[in-house]
Coordinates of C-alpha atoms in Angstrom, one line a residue:
Chain A
X1 CA 0.1 -0.1 -0.2
X2 CA 1.0 3.7 -0.4
X3 CA 3.1 5.1 2.4
X4 CA 3.4 8.4 3.6
X5 CA 4.4 10.7 0.7
X6 CA 5.9 14.3 0.7
X7 CA 6.0 17.1 -1.8
X8 CA 8.2 18.8 -3.0
X9 CA 11.3 16.3 -2.2
X10 CA 13.4 19.3 -2.5
X11 CA 13.0 23.0 -2.3
X12 CA 15.4 25.7 -2.7
X13 CA 14.3 29.1 -1.8
X14 CA 16.0 32.7 -0.8
X15 CA 16.1 34.1 2.3
X16 CA 12.9 35.8 3.3
X17 CA 10.7 33.9 1.2
X18 CA 7.5 31.8 2.1
X19 CA 7.5 28.2 1.5
X20 CA 4.8 25.3 2.0
X21 CA 5.6 21.7 2.5
X22 CA 3.0 19.1 2.0
X23 CA 2.5 15.7 3.7
X24 CA 0.2 13.2 2.5
X25 CA -0.4 10.7 5.4
X26 CA -1.4 7.0 5.1
X27 CA -5.0 6.6 4.6
X28 CA -6.9 6.3 7.7
X29 CA -4.3 7.2 10.0
X30 CA -5.7 9.9 12.5
X31 CA -2.2 11.1 13.9
X32 CA 0.2 13.3 11.9
X33 CA 3.5 14.6 13.0
X34 CA 5.9 17.0 11.5
X35 CA 9.9 16.7 12.7
X36 CA 12.9 18.4 11.4
X37 CA 16.1 16.8 11.0
X38 CA 19.5 18.6 10.6
X39 CA 22.5 17.0 9.2
X40 CA 24.2 14.5 11.3
X41 CA 21.2 14.9 14.0
X42 CA 18.2 13.2 14.9
X43 CA 14.7 14.2 14.1
X44 CA 13.6 17.1 16.1
X45 CA 9.8 17.1 17.0
X46 CA 7.7 20.3 15.7
X47 CA 4.0 19.5 15.9
X48 CA 1.4 16.6 16.3
X49 CA -1.9 16.6 15.1
X50 CA -5.0 14.3 16.2
X51 CA -7.4 14.6 13.6
X52 CA -7.8 18.1 12.4
X53 CA -6.4 20.0 15.7
X54 CA -2.9 20.6 16.6
X55 CA -2.7 18.3 19.9
X56 CA 0.8 19.4 20.5
X57 CA 2.7 22.4 19.0
X58 CA 5.5 22.9 21.5
X59 CA 8.3 22.1 19.1
X60 CA 7.5 25.1 16.8
X61 CA 10.6 27.2 16.9
X62 CA 8.8 30.6 16.3
X63 CA 5.9 32.2 15.1
X64 CA 7.2 31.9 11.6
X65 CA 6.3 28.3 11.7
X66 CA 2.6 27.1 11.1
X67 CA 0.8 23.8 10.2
X68 CA -2.6 22.9 9.2
X69 CA -4.4 20.0 8.6
X70 CA -8.2 21.1 7.6
X71 CA -9.6 18.0 6.8
X72 CA -7.9 15.5 8.9
X73 CA -5.7 14.2 6.3
X74 CA -3.4 16.2 4.2
X75 CA -1.1 18.5 6.1
X76 CA 0.8 21.6 5.1
X77 CA 3.9 23.1 7.1
X78 CA 4.3 26.9 6.3
X79 CA 7.1 28.8 7.0
X80 CA 7.2 32.5 6.7
X81 CA 10.2 34.8 6.2
X82 CA 12.8 31.9 5.8
X83 CA 16.1 32.2 7.4
X84 CA 19.1 30.1 6.6
X85 CA 19.0 28.3 9.8
X86 CA 15.6 26.9 8.7
X87 CA 17.5 24.7 6.1
X88 CA 17.0 21.1 7.0
X89 CA 15.1 18.0 6.1
X90 CA 11.4 18.2 7.0
X91 CA 10.0 14.9 7.9
X92 CA 6.2 13.9 8.2
X93 CA 5.0 10.7 10.0
X94 CA 1.7 9.2 10.6
X95 CA 0.2 6.6 12.8
X96 CA -3.1 4.9 13.6
X97 CA -5.1 5.7 16.3
X98 CA -4.0 4.5 19.8
X99 CA -0.5 3.2 18.3
X100 CA 2.9 4.6 19.1
X101 CA 4.5 3.4 15.7
X102 CA 5.0 6.3 13.4
X103 CA 5.6 5.9 9.9
X104 CA 7.8 8.4 8.1
X105 CA 7.5 9.9 4.7
X106 CA 11.0 10.4 2.8
X107 CA 11.1 14.1 3.8
X108 CA 11.4 17.5 2.2
X109 CA 15.0 19.0 1.9
X110 CA 14.5 22.5 2.2
X111 CA 17.6 25.0 1.5
X112 CA 17.4 28.5 2.2
X113 CA 20.1 30.5 0.4
Chain B
X1 CA 20.6 19.5 26.3
X2 CA 20.2 16.3 24.8
X3 CA 17.2 14.4 26.4
X4 CA 18.5 11.0 24.7
X5 CA 22.3 10.5 24.5
X6 CA 23.4 7.9 22.0
X7 CA 26.8 6.6 21.8
X8 CA 29.0 6.2 20.1
X9 CA 28.0 8.8 17.5
X10 CA 30.1 6.8 14.7
X11 CA 31.2 3.2 14.3
X12 CA 33.2 1.8 11.4
X13 CA 33.6 -2.1 11.9
X14 CA 34.2 -5.0 9.4
X15 CA 32.0 -7.4 8.4
X16 CA 31.2 -10.3 11.0
X17 CA 32.0 -8.2 14.0
X18 CA 29.5 -7.6 16.9
X19 CA 28.6 -4.2 18.2
X20 CA 26.4 -2.4 20.8
X21 CA 24.7 1.0 20.8
X22 CA 23.7 2.7 23.8
X23 CA 20.7 5.1 24.1
X24 CA 20.7 6.8 27.8
X25 CA 18.5 9.4 29.5
X26 CA 17.9 10.7 32.9
X27 CA 14.3 10.9 32.0
X28 CA 11.7 7.7 32.4
X29 CA 9.9 6.7 29.1
X30 CA 6.6 5.0 28.7
X31 CA 8.0 3.2 25.5
X32 CA 11.4 3.4 23.4
X33 CA 11.7 2.7 19.8
X34 CA 14.6 2.1 17.7
X35 CA 14.7 3.3 14.0
X36 CA 17.0 2.9 11.1
X37 CA 17.4 5.3 8.6
X38 CA 19.2 5.3 5.0
X39 CA 20.1 8.6 3.0
X40 CA 17.3 10.4 1.3
X41 CA 14.6 8.3 3.3
X42 CA 12.6 8.7 6.5
X43 CA 13.4 6.5 9.7
X44 CA 11.9 3.1 9.6
X45 CA 10.7 1.3 12.9
X46 CA 12.9 -1.6 13.8
X47 CA 11.3 -2.4 17.4
X48 CA 9.3 -0.8 20.5
X49 CA 10.1 -1.8 24.1
X50 CA 7.7 -1.1 26.7
X51 CA 8.3 -3.0 29.7
X52 CA 11.6 -2.4 31.9
X53 CA 14.0 -5.1 31.4
X54 CA 12.1 -6.4 28.2
X55 CA 14.6 -8.1 25.6
X56 CA 13.5 -8.4 22.0
X57 CA 15.1 -10.0 19.1
X58 CA 14.8 -9.1 15.6
X59 CA 17.1 -11.8 13.7
X60 CA 20.8 -10.7 14.6
X61 CA 19.6 -7.6 16.3
X62 CA 18.9 -7.6 20.0
X63 CA 17.1 -4.8 21.8
X64 CA 17.0 -4.3 25.5
X65 CA 15.1 -1.9 27.6
X66 CA 16.6 -0.8 31.0
X67 CA 15.0 -1.7 34.3
X68 CA 14.2 1.6 35.1
X69 CA 12.9 2.6 31.6
X70 CA 15.7 5.3 31.1
X71 CA 17.8 3.6 28.7
X72 CA 18.4 1.0 25.9
X73 CA 20.5 -0.9 23.9
X74 CA 20.8 -2.4 20.5
X75 CA 23.5 -5.2 19.9
X76 CA 24.2 -6.5 16.4
X77 CA 25.8 -10.2 15.9
X78 CA 27.8 -10.6 13.1
X79 CA 27.1 -7.4 11.3
X80 CA 26.8 -7.2 7.5
X81 CA 27.3 -4.5 5.0
X82 CA 23.6 -4.5 4.8
X83 CA 23.2 -3.2 8.5
X84 CA 25.1 0.3 7.0
X85 CA 22.8 3.0 8.2
X86 CA 21.8 5.6 10.8
X87 CA 20.4 4.0 13.8
X88 CA 18.1 6.4 16.0
X89 CA 16.6 5.7 19.1
X90 CA 13.4 7.6 20.1
X91 CA 11.5 7.9 23.5
X92 CA 7.7 8.5 24.2
X93 CA 6.4 10.0 27.4
X94 CA 2.9 8.9 26.4
X95 CA 1.7 5.3 25.9
X96 CA -0.8 6.5 23.3
X97 CA 0.3 8.6 20.1
X98 CA 2.4 11.4 20.8
X99 CA 5.7 13.1 20.0
X100 CA 8.9 11.1 20.1
X101 CA 12.3 12.3 21.5
X102 CA 15.0 11.1 19.2
X103 CA 18.6 10.6 20.2
X104 CA 21.4 12.2 17.8
X105 CA 21.9 8.8 16.0
X106 CA 24.7 6.5 15.4
X107 CA 26.1 6.1 11.9
X108 CA 27.0 2.5 11.4
X109 CA 29.4 1.5 8.6
X110 CA 29.8 -2.0 8.2
X111 CA 32.9 -2.8 5.6
X112 CA 32.9 -6.1 3.7

């Protein structure tokens, strides 16, 4: 079956621009997570959705970062006024209701010049 | 401050050798997971350990959760080149779905 998909796979932008990163979770998975992974590091939690609502957004670094999941399926991570320090791989994961196992997508590599 | 400390960070060994990767924390976790990640891909779950002292085996991989649920280890017997990759431990504070706290990872290279 189809796994978690993320688009685009690569995004290059200029400092100060706005970007949107999309995540399509596994069908039927109610939980969706966004993580950020810098080179040589483990993933860092950003935000977690249960259905349409953000159950935990404690990992968002500042108010330039925002994520939505309006219909409880696809999610979009939005970054305003990008900075060079935002360059990283942004990973999305989903999991079924009540289970801890998270299934990860391949990530979007964001490069801010 | 890293909540989950993994060691070693890098490991380069010859095919057939054994190795152990450690994951340590001062926090108690509800469960701990081990993932393997290859370049350009997302992490893939290997195992979840839930009970203190629990040992799980997956072919040549043995995972152990510490009695106090603060630490874990991954032991690989007779490593093969196909085991090469980034190994990540991740702790969960909730017994249901919730955020994972990842260690910084151990990069393993197994040379033929």
